[in-house]
Amino acid sequence: SSSKVHLLDVDPPRWLIREGYLIRLTRRGAARYYFHLFNDLLLYSETSVKGFQLHRRMELRNYLHITNNPAAAAAAGSAGSAAYAIQIETTQKSFIVCCKDAAEQLAWLTDLETVRNRLEEDKLTNGEQQNEQHKNQHFVAPYVYIQI
């Protein structure tokens, strides 16, 4: 069964910041996923004829750490793209993605850091309010259907 929920219909408001394909490094090798970065959420999905098959959803409100990390990527065995690697850590997951070139890496790093900085500012101004009510639901952007 597939559940479809409006991704942007949440409080506090959510908006899409960046999307695109990145190579995620795993112990089993490299896998290409489509990433959606929102102001408080990171999704990565496999593409299919029906849209996107959600692989993982990561809440970013509690913790987000980003490192420009070619050494870790090289150790994970992605020689070609290792120079353009980013290590992303959340409370739920830590992983490495590789971008196709320096420009793409800079764009993702910049946006990830902007999200992190805004979330840190929100914590300071709003106290430790968490948006937990939607935690276990699967969200979908207005123009994207994610099959569960």
XYZ file of C-alpha atoms in Angstrom:
148
model
C 0.000 0.000 0.000
C 1.171 3.520 -0.574
C 0.456 6.379 1.767
C 0.541 9.888 0.405
C 0.685 12.870 2.722
C 1.253 16.474 1.764
C 4.883 17.139 2.637
C 4.595 20.878 3.082
C 1.437 20.840 5.203
C 3.182 20.861 8.578
C 3.788 23.237 11.434
C 6.348 24.781 11.571
C 6.409 25.380 7.805
C 8.572 23.209 5.541
C 10.023 24.061 2.147
C 12.253 22.396 -0.412
C 15.808 23.770 -0.604
C 17.688 21.435 -2.953
C 17.107 18.197 -4.802
C 19.081 15.965 -7.093
C 21.001 12.743 -7.597
C 23.964 11.916 -5.368
C 26.028 8.752 -5.038
C 25.723 7.235 -1.560
C 28.632 5.059 -0.464
C 27.849 1.856 1.401
C 29.856 -1.167 2.519
C 28.424 -2.978 -0.483
C 29.501 -0.287 -2.923
C 28.074 2.899 -4.409
C 24.361 3.475 -4.980
C 22.692 6.372 -6.792
C 19.782 7.975 -4.912
C 17.619 11.035 -5.430
C 17.879 13.411 -2.458
C 15.352 16.019 -1.282
C 16.695 18.548 1.226
C 14.090 20.538 3.133
C 14.586 23.132 5.842
C 14.156 20.424 8.516
C 14.273 17.086 6.687
C 16.466 15.043 4.344
C 14.977 12.270 2.213
C 16.657 9.919 -0.179
C 14.820 7.691 -2.588
C 15.215 5.295 -5.441
C 13.582 6.469 -8.638
C 10.897 4.372 -10.277
C 8.270 4.818 -12.965
C 5.792 5.789 -10.234
C 8.023 8.541 -8.854
C 10.242 8.008 -5.842
C 10.493 4.943 -3.611
C 11.459 6.370 -0.228
C 14.596 4.728 1.137
C 15.219 6.827 4.236
C 13.843 9.908 5.946
C 16.005 11.874 8.375
C 14.762 14.548 10.735
C 17.342 17.313 10.977
C 15.965 19.306 13.922
C 17.849 17.413 16.616
C 21.271 17.101 15.023
C 22.978 17.655 11.681
C 26.730 17.531 11.128
C 28.359 17.967 7.714
C 31.985 17.326 6.797
C 33.771 17.754 3.497
C 35.371 14.307 3.745
C 37.308 12.911 0.773
C 39.450 10.674 3.023
C 36.448 8.743 4.322
C 35.110 8.404 0.793
C 38.419 7.096 -0.474
C 38.491 4.577 2.380
C 34.983 3.469 1.397
C 36.350 2.722 -2.049
C 34.971 5.408 -4.354
C 38.130 6.595 -6.033
C 36.579 8.629 -8.848
C 34.159 10.778 -6.869
C 36.064 10.805 -3.587
C 37.348 14.341 -4.128
C 33.759 15.629 -4.025
C 32.528 13.728 -0.978
C 30.339 14.975 1.867
C 29.830 13.133 5.140
C 26.355 13.705 6.595
C 25.543 12.767 10.186
C 22.093 12.900 11.773
C 20.772 11.295 14.941
C 19.446 8.447 12.774
C 22.253 7.840 10.300
C 25.793 8.698 9.261
C 26.789 8.248 5.630
C 28.897 9.594 2.780
C 27.635 10.959 -0.518
C 29.705 11.862 -3.566
C 28.921 14.720 -5.917
C 29.798 14.761 -9.587
C 32.020 17.837 -9.384
C 33.251 20.662 -7.161
C 30.358 22.988 -8.060
C 27.730 20.421 -7.034
C 29.633 19.645 -3.836
C 29.821 23.333 -2.924
C 26.093 23.815 -3.597
C 25.100 20.874 -1.369
C 27.583 21.828 1.375
C 26.352 25.417 1.367
C 22.685 24.435 1.582
C 23.278 21.753 4.233
C 25.218 24.235 6.346
C 22.491 26.858 5.895
C 19.871 24.359 7.092
C 22.017 23.404 10.080
C 22.654 27.032 11.049
C 18.964 27.958 10.758
C 17.940 24.986 12.892
C 20.515 25.948 15.529
C 19.149 29.507 15.558
C 15.588 28.173 15.863
C 16.586 26.100 18.888
C 18.072 29.142 20.569
C 15.063 31.343 19.876
C 12.293 28.775 20.400
C 13.786 26.635 23.130
C 13.855 22.896 22.538
C 10.509 22.565 20.789
C 10.443 19.456 18.640
C 8.187 18.720 15.722
C 7.521 15.077 16.632
C 3.858 14.787 15.718
C 4.566 13.826 12.088
C 7.579 11.644 12.835
C 6.165 8.326 11.663
C 4.282 9.560 8.628
C 5.637 9.508 5.108
C 5.555 12.856 3.386
C 5.476 13.782 -0.241
C 6.174 17.056 -2.011
C 3.246 18.527 -3.949
C 4.685 17.315 -7.256
C 6.348 14.092 -6.052
C 4.680 10.834 -5.077
C 6.688 8.621 -2.779
C 5.612 4.985 -2.738
C 5.898 3.271 0.643
